[in-house]
Amino acid sequence: MHETILILDFGSQYTQLIARRIRELNIYSEIHPWNKAPEPGSHVKGVILSGSPFSVRDEKSPNPDLAAYLGKLPLLGICFGAQLLAHRNGGIVSPSTIREYGRANLEHIADHHLLKGMTPGSQVWMSHADTIKELPDSFKVICSTEDVEVAGYAVEEQSAFGIQFHPEVYHTTEGTELLRNFVVDICGCAQDWTPKAFIEETVASLQEKIGDEQVVLGLSGGVDSSVAAMLLHQAIGERLHCIFVDNGLLRKNEFEEVLSSYEDMGLNVTGVAASDRFYTALKDLSDPEAKRKAIGGTFIEVFDEEAHRIQNVTWLGQGTIYPDVIESVSATGGPSATIKSHHNVGGLPDYMKLQIVEPLRLLFKDEVRRVGRALGIKPEILERHPFPGPGLGIRILGHITPEKVRMLQEVDHIWISGLKKRGLYNEVWQAGAILLPVQSVGVMGDERTYEQAVALRAVTSTDGMTADWCHLPYDFLGKVSNEIINKVKGINRVVYDISSKPPATIEWE
């Protein structure tokens, strides 16, 4: 197993960012719920304790057993993690008299290897309602802000450290230096977890796991399934059988264009036109979860029929990525609140007697793209925006008809093509159009119209967990709006969604 930094999650909104920052240093990291932490093997080089919405003073706050780590491996506590170590060793943690949320500056930085390269006045990001008032005797302060004396401490004999601020967020301007000091200098990690190394290790692992058996994989045209397919193709060649289903909810011309792209990649792909079956399953459904389940259930039926046409298939390949896995398990080890159903997580119906293989299960989206580039996959596939598994089925609010799909495909085509022509597509993390269950009065020529409204959505993000709306040029938005209204029959109003995530989600359903 690769050198690993374990991250124990106490429910912080920033936990995924810790893992991402470590991985950006070419060091593998894994997130585990605090109460399901694994025993550290020889591959584990250090441990990080995350922040938390809890207070260490709460009776029901997380209370991990750290005996397997403390004093045996380098350990870094961040925010709640720092308070937890101090509190459990006899320190005093109290409600803050001045709560620190947002930017602060380190006024004092000791000459300490954890803080190497950090400068006095360095900006950090705080997010805490408690403060460490007194440290245990063996704990030494190593940095402070104007309002918080214990912004960081060290317990040298245990190689344990605590920091009150969040080095993982971008607003901590020298946070990467601190994390590098911990994982490279203190933990001794070699920084050799690269896309090339991941490909070599994954291909070898797939060959060992699958042996001479057959794998079937459902392609979507997106980044995740495409990269998963190429990894499996490198491992087992023609024994990978890919199925691309046209559910009638794809983008305009997508079925034909994506099939052509996959053939150029040398993949063994079967295209299945099944839009009528999906429209039948969706008839009269308007509830978002009901639509998702109808689309997912029909896909499984179609996919299962096609898979049975292939002899001796024993494995199902999936493009599950790490955020899918993390979102499906909470920091307390139980199921997370269901915002929406993940189509890749949760197993298969009993009648599909297949084992699952997930080559990308350990990767974040940006890492998937880096691996794809190393595999030589074309930019037009790797740079594609994320597209929901249920497709346009959840971008048509209310019940679905072929005519509504046609309208939204035309709108979406103008929107996405416009972003590409203007050179804005790669500045946007995800874009789409939503057909609203709203009709509005309009005027075209000398005639009154009463037609559909459509919303345009474009967001910036790094991993989809949080997102902000894109501040696109007004003249561009105006041009796209005019083109949609003039060219798409049935649409007479265009609005632009300026909601962030949270509180909104990226998709409307």
Tab-separated table of C-alpha atoms in Angstrom, residues 1-316:
chain	number	residue	atom	x	y	z
A	1	MET	CA	0.000	0.000	0.000
A	2	HIS	CA	1.107	3.544	-0.721
A	3	GLU	CA	2.442	5.897	1.960
A	4	THR	CA	-0.674	7.358	3.575
A	5	ILE	CA	-1.748	10.257	5.774
A	6	LEU	CA	-4.881	9.316	7.733
A	7	ILE	CA	-7.455	12.039	8.320
A	8	LEU	CA	-9.930	11.423	11.127
A	9	ASP	CA	-13.153	13.264	10.322
A	10	PHE	CA	-15.131	14.908	13.124
A	11	GLY	CA	-17.697	16.425	10.743
A	12	SER	CA	-15.901	19.558	9.577
A	13	GLN	CA	-17.046	21.214	6.356
A	14	TYR	CA	-13.345	21.465	5.445
A	15	THR	CA	-12.284	17.829	5.879
A	16	GLN	CA	-12.247	17.102	2.149
A	17	LEU	CA	-10.054	20.145	1.619
A	18	ILE	CA	-7.438	18.697	3.983
A	19	ALA	CA	-7.277	15.525	1.869
A	20	ARG	CA	-7.090	17.512	-1.361
A	21	ARG	CA	-4.250	19.740	-0.131
A	22	ILE	CA	-2.241	16.709	0.990
A	23	ARG	CA	-2.777	15.005	-2.367
A	24	GLU	CA	-1.709	18.159	-4.214
A	25	LEU	CA	1.659	17.532	-2.547
A	26	ASN	CA	1.756	14.106	-4.281
A	27	ILE	CA	1.049	12.279	-1.032
A	28	TYR	CA	-1.893	9.913	-0.660
A	29	SER	CA	-4.421	10.711	2.066
A	30	GLU	CA	-7.565	8.952	3.288
A	31	ILE	CA	-10.566	10.226	5.246
A	32	HIS	CA	-12.169	8.003	7.890
A	33	PRO	CA	-14.979	8.713	10.383
A	34	TRP	CA	-13.393	9.325	13.783
A	35	ASN	CA	-15.142	6.312	15.333
A	36	LYS	CA	-14.210	3.932	12.505
A	37	ALA	CA	-10.546	4.750	12.295
A	38	PRO	CA	-8.367	1.880	11.022
A	39	GLU	CA	-5.413	0.396	12.818
A	40	PRO	CA	-2.335	2.064	11.317
A	41	GLY	CA	-0.245	-0.223	9.127
A	42	SER	CA	3.365	0.422	8.214
A	43	HIS	CA	2.187	2.498	5.221
A	44	VAL	CA	0.578	5.113	7.504
A	45	LYS	CA	3.065	7.943	8.048
A	46	GLY	CA	0.980	10.429	10.015
A	47	VAL	CA	-2.470	11.380	11.287
A	48	ILE	CA	-4.523	14.581	11.054
A	49	LEU	CA	-7.514	15.352	13.282
A	50	SER	CA	-10.106	17.514	11.501
A	51	GLY	CA	-12.243	20.368	12.740
A	52	SER	CA	-15.815	19.808	13.895
A	53	PRO	CA	-19.149	21.567	14.493
A	54	PHE	CA	-18.965	20.141	18.050
A	55	SER	CA	-17.339	21.710	21.084
A	56	VAL	CA	-14.947	19.596	23.163
A	57	ARG	CA	-16.981	20.785	26.148
A	58	ASP	CA	-20.135	19.029	24.895
A	59	GLU	CA	-20.915	15.734	26.603
A	60	LYS	CA	-21.805	14.138	23.266
A	61	SER	CA	-18.860	15.497	21.305
A	62	PRO	CA	-16.579	13.004	19.476
A	63	ASN	CA	-14.336	11.116	21.866
A	64	PRO	CA	-11.859	9.070	19.811
A	65	ASP	CA	-9.436	6.466	21.087
A	66	LEU	CA	-6.075	7.818	19.893
A	67	ALA	CA	-3.928	5.210	21.641
A	68	ALA	CA	-2.910	3.624	18.322
A	69	TYR	CA	-1.576	6.956	17.040
A	70	LEU	CA	-0.528	9.332	19.804
A	71	GLY	CA	3.186	9.124	20.509
A	72	LYS	CA	3.605	6.484	17.782
A	73	LEU	CA	2.987	8.567	14.667
A	74	PRO	CA	3.239	12.312	13.979
A	75	LEU	CA	-0.171	13.837	14.707
A	76	LEU	CA	-1.613	17.226	13.729
A	77	GLY	CA	-4.842	18.526	15.264
A	78	ILE	CA	-6.672	21.254	13.341
A	79	CYS	CA	-9.162	23.544	15.152
A	80	PHE	CA	-11.374	21.050	17.066
A	81	GLY	CA	-8.555	18.501	16.762
A	82	ALA	CA	-6.151	20.905	18.471
A	83	GLN	CA	-8.664	21.680	21.224
A	84	LEU	CA	-9.349	17.972	21.727
A	85	LEU	CA	-5.682	17.140	22.390
A	86	ALA	CA	-5.318	20.057	24.813
A	87	HIS	CA	-8.598	19.304	26.615
A	88	ARG	CA	-7.868	15.591	27.075
A	89	ASN	CA	-4.429	16.308	28.514
A	90	GLY	CA	-5.594	18.737	31.195
A	91	GLY	CA	-5.705	22.012	29.273
A	92	ILE	CA	-8.578	24.482	29.518
A	93	VAL	CA	-10.839	25.137	26.536
A	94	SER	CA	-13.438	27.878	27.061
A	95	PRO	CA	-15.983	29.804	24.998
A	96	SER	CA	-14.229	32.579	23.104
A	97	THR	CA	-14.695	36.109	24.458
A	98	ILE	CA	-13.982	37.282	20.919
A	99	ARG	CA	-15.155	34.708	18.404
A	100	GLU	CA	-12.814	34.402	15.449
A	101	TYR	CA	-14.454	33.689	12.103
A	102	GLY	CA	-12.643	34.572	8.918
A	103	ARG	CA	-9.284	36.217	8.346
A	104	ALA	CA	-6.695	36.726	11.082
A	105	ASN	CA	-2.935	37.266	11.094
A	106	LEU	CA	-0.156	35.454	12.919
A	107	GLU	CA	1.570	38.092	15.034
A	108	HIS	CA	4.052	35.671	16.579
A	109	ILE	CA	5.680	32.705	14.827
A	110	ALA	CA	8.289	30.653	16.694
A	111	ASP	CA	11.339	29.175	15.004
A	112	HIS	CA	9.749	25.738	14.657
A	113	HIS	CA	9.933	23.086	11.935
A	114	LEU	CA	6.125	22.925	11.593
A	115	LEU	CA	6.076	26.636	10.691
A	116	LYS	CA	9.164	26.726	8.449
A	117	GLY	CA	8.732	29.258	5.659
A	118	MET	CA	5.804	31.060	7.305
A	119	THR	CA	6.227	34.784	7.892
A	120	PRO	CA	5.027	37.136	10.675
A	121	GLY	CA	1.754	38.744	9.629
A	122	SER	CA	0.827	35.678	7.584
A	123	GLN	CA	-2.930	35.533	6.951
A	124	VAL	CA	-4.817	32.529	8.350
A	125	TRP	CA	-8.474	31.481	8.364
A	126	MET	CA	-10.260	31.020	11.681
A	127	SER	CA	-13.624	29.336	12.312
A	128	HIS	CA	-14.151	28.612	16.008
A	129	ALA	CA	-16.332	29.575	18.976
A	130	ASP	CA	-14.003	28.045	21.632
A	131	THR	CA	-10.453	29.010	22.553
A	132	ILE	CA	-7.618	27.153	24.272
A	133	LYS	CA	-7.110	29.290	27.389
A	134	GLU	CA	-4.442	27.164	29.092
A	135	LEU	CA	-2.163	24.456	27.709
A	136	PRO	CA	-0.993	21.345	29.581
A	137	ASP	CA	2.546	21.640	30.980
A	138	SER	CA	4.289	19.745	28.178
A	139	PHE	CA	2.562	21.780	25.414
A	140	LYS	CA	4.436	24.811	24.047
A	141	VAL	CA	2.911	27.751	22.134
A	142	ILE	CA	4.489	28.157	18.686
A	143	CYS	CA	2.278	30.852	17.114
A	144	SER	CA	-0.316	33.446	18.121
A	145	THR	CA	-2.703	36.010	16.647
A	146	GLU	CA	-3.659	39.334	18.176
A	147	ASP	CA	-6.754	37.782	19.814
A	148	VAL	CA	-5.730	34.144	20.293
A	149	GLU	CA	-2.531	33.376	22.154
A	150	VAL	CA	-2.658	29.630	21.402
A	151	ALA	CA	-2.981	29.697	17.608
A	152	GLY	CA	-0.566	26.769	17.502
A	153	TYR	CA	1.326	24.487	19.864
A	154	ALA	CA	3.756	21.573	19.868
A	155	VAL	CA	4.182	18.507	22.092
A	156	GLU	CA	7.669	17.539	21.012
A	157	GLU	CA	8.054	14.277	22.963
A	158	GLN	CA	4.937	12.894	21.226
A	159	SER	CA	5.531	14.544	17.820
A	160	ALA	CA	2.047	16.017	18.214
A	161	PHE	CA	0.943	19.476	17.110
A	162	GLY	CA	-2.186	21.586	17.214
A	163	ILE	CA	-3.236	24.652	15.228
A	164	GLN	CA	-6.369	26.706	15.819
A	165	PHE	CA	-6.614	27.971	12.221
A	166	HIS	CA	-7.371	26.046	9.008
A	167	PRO	CA	-4.288	25.579	6.782
A	168	GLU	CA	-6.362	23.681	4.207
A	169	VAL	CA	-8.435	26.666	3.017
A	170	TYR	CA	-7.142	29.045	0.356
A	171	HIS	CA	-7.543	32.062	2.653
A	172	THR	CA	-4.683	30.738	4.817
A	173	THR	CA	-2.063	32.095	2.462
A	174	GLU	CA	0.836	29.958	3.712
A	175	GLY	CA	-1.213	26.921	4.683
A	176	THR	CA	0.398	24.722	2.037
A	177	GLU	CA	3.828	25.408	3.557
A	178	LEU	CA	2.598	24.265	6.971
A	179	LEU	CA	1.034	21.102	5.569
A	180	ARG	CA	4.177	20.371	3.537
A	181	ASN	CA	6.298	20.798	6.662
A	182	PHE	CA	4.101	18.285	8.479
A	183	VAL	CA	3.708	15.575	5.832
A	184	VAL	CA	7.148	15.835	4.202
A	185	ASP	CA	9.583	16.995	6.888
A	186	ILE	CA	7.906	15.598	10.011
A	187	CYS	CA	6.099	12.504	8.639
A	188	GLY	CA	8.805	11.755	6.062
A	189	CYS	CA	6.519	11.137	3.062
A	190	ALA	CA	8.305	10.727	-0.278
A	191	GLN	CA	5.840	12.724	-2.483
A	192	ASP	CA	5.649	9.952	-5.072
A	193	TRP	CA	1.859	9.572	-5.421
A	194	THR	CA	1.627	10.856	-9.004
A	195	PRO	CA	-0.822	10.127	-11.863
A	196	LYS	CA	1.782	7.866	-13.459
A	197	ALA	CA	2.261	5.935	-10.207
A	198	PHE	CA	-1.510	5.688	-9.713
A	199	ILE	CA	-1.985	4.264	-13.212
A	200	GLU	CA	0.770	1.665	-12.790
A	201	GLU	CA	-0.481	0.560	-9.369
A	202	THR	CA	-4.143	0.529	-10.421
A	203	VAL	CA	-3.575	-1.429	-13.619
A	204	ALA	CA	-1.542	-4.032	-11.723
A	205	SER	CA	-4.220	-4.232	-9.017
A	206	LEU	CA	-7.008	-4.628	-11.606
A	207	GLN	CA	-5.142	-7.407	-13.374
A	208	GLU	CA	-4.679	-9.260	-10.100
A	209	LYS	CA	-8.297	-8.750	-8.987
A	210	ILE	CA	-10.037	-9.551	-12.287
A	211	GLY	CA	-7.733	-12.276	-13.559
A	212	ASP	CA	-9.003	-13.650	-16.890
A	213	GLU	CA	-12.664	-12.746	-16.246
A	214	GLN	CA	-14.963	-10.364	-18.174
A	215	VAL	CA	-16.055	-6.862	-17.095
A	216	VAL	CA	-19.064	-4.837	-18.248
A	217	LEU	CA	-19.135	-1.059	-17.720
A	218	GLY	CA	-21.794	1.574	-18.363
A	219	LEU	CA	-20.328	4.581	-20.149
A	220	SER	CA	-21.960	7.992	-19.760
A	221	GLY	CA	-19.781	10.160	-21.962
A	222	GLY	CA	-18.421	11.921	-18.877
A	223	VAL	CA	-14.945	12.171	-17.399
A	224	ASP	CA	-15.294	9.568	-14.636
A	225	SER	CA	-16.658	6.658	-16.652
A	226	SER	CA	-14.262	7.418	-19.534
A	227	VAL	CA	-11.148	7.371	-17.330
A	228	ALA	CA	-12.387	4.256	-15.495
A	229	ALA	CA	-12.892	2.566	-18.881
A	230	MET	CA	-9.384	3.403	-20.080
A	231	LEU	CA	-7.800	2.068	-16.872
A	232	LEU	CA	-9.746	-1.172	-17.232
A	233	HIS	CA	-8.902	-1.309	-20.941
A	234	GLN	CA	-5.191	-1.036	-20.136
A	235	ALA	CA	-5.562	-3.821	-17.597
A	236	ILE	CA	-7.723	-6.371	-19.473
A	237	GLY	CA	-8.122	-5.143	-23.080
A	238	GLU	CA	-10.999	-6.677	-25.046
A	239	ARG	CA	-12.396	-8.393	-21.948
A	240	LEU	CA	-13.878	-5.005	-21.051
A	241	HIS	CA	-17.340	-4.566	-22.591
A	242	CYS	CA	-18.697	-1.003	-22.505
A	243	ILE	CA	-22.377	-0.127	-22.886
A	244	PHE	CA	-23.558	3.393	-23.690
A	245	VAL	CA	-27.311	3.832	-23.229
A	246	ASP	CA	-29.278	6.628	-24.919
A	247	ASN	CA	-31.972	7.331	-22.342
A	248	GLY	CA	-33.479	10.132	-24.409
A	249	LEU	CA	-32.246	12.626	-21.797
A	250	LEU	CA	-28.790	13.326	-23.212
A	251	ARG	CA	-27.627	16.594	-24.735
A	252	LYS	CA	-28.273	17.347	-28.397
A	253	ASN	CA	-26.386	14.913	-30.717
A	254	GLU	CA	-24.529	13.510	-27.678
A	255	PHE	CA	-25.238	9.842	-28.339
A	256	GLU	CA	-23.661	9.835	-31.808
A	257	GLU	CA	-20.757	12.149	-30.917
A	258	VAL	CA	-19.758	10.232	-27.785
A	259	LEU	CA	-19.968	6.848	-29.518
A	260	SER	CA	-17.614	8.148	-32.197
A	261	SER	CA	-15.168	9.427	-29.552
A	262	TYR	CA	-15.079	6.069	-27.763
A	263	GLU	CA	-14.437	4.154	-30.981
A	264	ASP	CA	-11.422	6.426	-31.602
A	265	MET	CA	-10.122	5.450	-28.129
A	266	GLY	CA	-10.117	1.770	-29.089
A	267	LEU	CA	-12.789	0.793	-26.572
A	268	ASN	CA	-15.171	-2.105	-27.146
A	269	VAL	CA	-18.498	-0.174	-27.011
A	270	THR	CA	-22.120	-1.076	-27.688
A	271	GLY	CA	-24.615	1.771	-28.135
A	272	VAL	CA	-28.225	1.140	-27.049
A	273	ALA	CA	-31.089	3.439	-28.135
A	274	ALA	CA	-33.734	3.151	-25.397
A	275	SER	CA	-35.360	6.575	-25.097
A	276	ASP	CA	-38.931	5.223	-25.459
A	277	ARG	CA	-38.504	2.936	-22.440
A	278	PHE	CA	-37.325	5.831	-20.289
A	279	TYR	CA	-40.140	8.132	-21.407
A	280	THR	CA	-42.647	5.403	-20.554
A	281	ALA	CA	-41.114	4.947	-17.081
A	282	LEU	CA	-41.220	8.727	-16.500
A	283	LYS	CA	-44.790	9.245	-17.643
A	284	ASP	CA	-46.698	11.539	-15.236
A	285	LEU	CA	-43.825	11.633	-12.685
A	286	SER	CA	-42.900	15.065	-11.318
A	287	ASP	CA	-41.234	14.373	-7.940
A	288	PRO	CA	-37.423	14.659	-8.329
A	289	GLU	CA	-36.568	11.513	-6.361
A	290	ALA	CA	-39.288	9.543	-8.149
A	291	LYS	CA	-37.801	10.615	-11.475
A	292	ARG	CA	-34.288	9.685	-10.371
A	293	LYS	CA	-35.452	6.252	-9.265
A	294	ALA	CA	-37.417	5.668	-12.476
A	295	ILE	CA	-34.418	6.652	-14.592
A	296	GLY	CA	-32.023	4.590	-12.471
A	297	GLY	CA	-34.328	1.562	-12.419
A	298	THR	CA	-34.886	1.631	-16.162
A	299	PHE	CA	-31.176	2.029	-16.783
A	300	ILE	CA	-30.462	-1.066	-14.695
A	301	GLU	CA	-33.086	-3.060	-16.630
A	302	VAL	CA	-31.665	-2.002	-20.025
A	303	PHE	CA	-28.093	-2.444	-18.867
A	304	ASP	CA	-28.830	-5.887	-17.403
A	305	GLU	CA	-30.415	-7.054	-20.657
A	306	GLU	CA	-27.384	-5.922	-22.647
A	307	ALA	CA	-24.961	-7.415	-20.120
A	308	HIS	CA	-26.673	-10.808	-20.479
A	309	ARG	CA	-25.861	-10.769	-24.183
A	310	ILE	CA	-22.179	-11.000	-23.216
A	311	GLN	CA	-20.854	-14.405	-22.194
A	312	ASN	CA	-19.342	-15.053	-18.765
A	313	VAL	CA	-19.414	-11.511	-17.346
A	314	THR	CA	-18.627	-11.523	-13.614
A	315	TRP	CA	-17.631	-7.911	-12.907
A	316	LEU	CA	-19.354	-4.534	-13.177
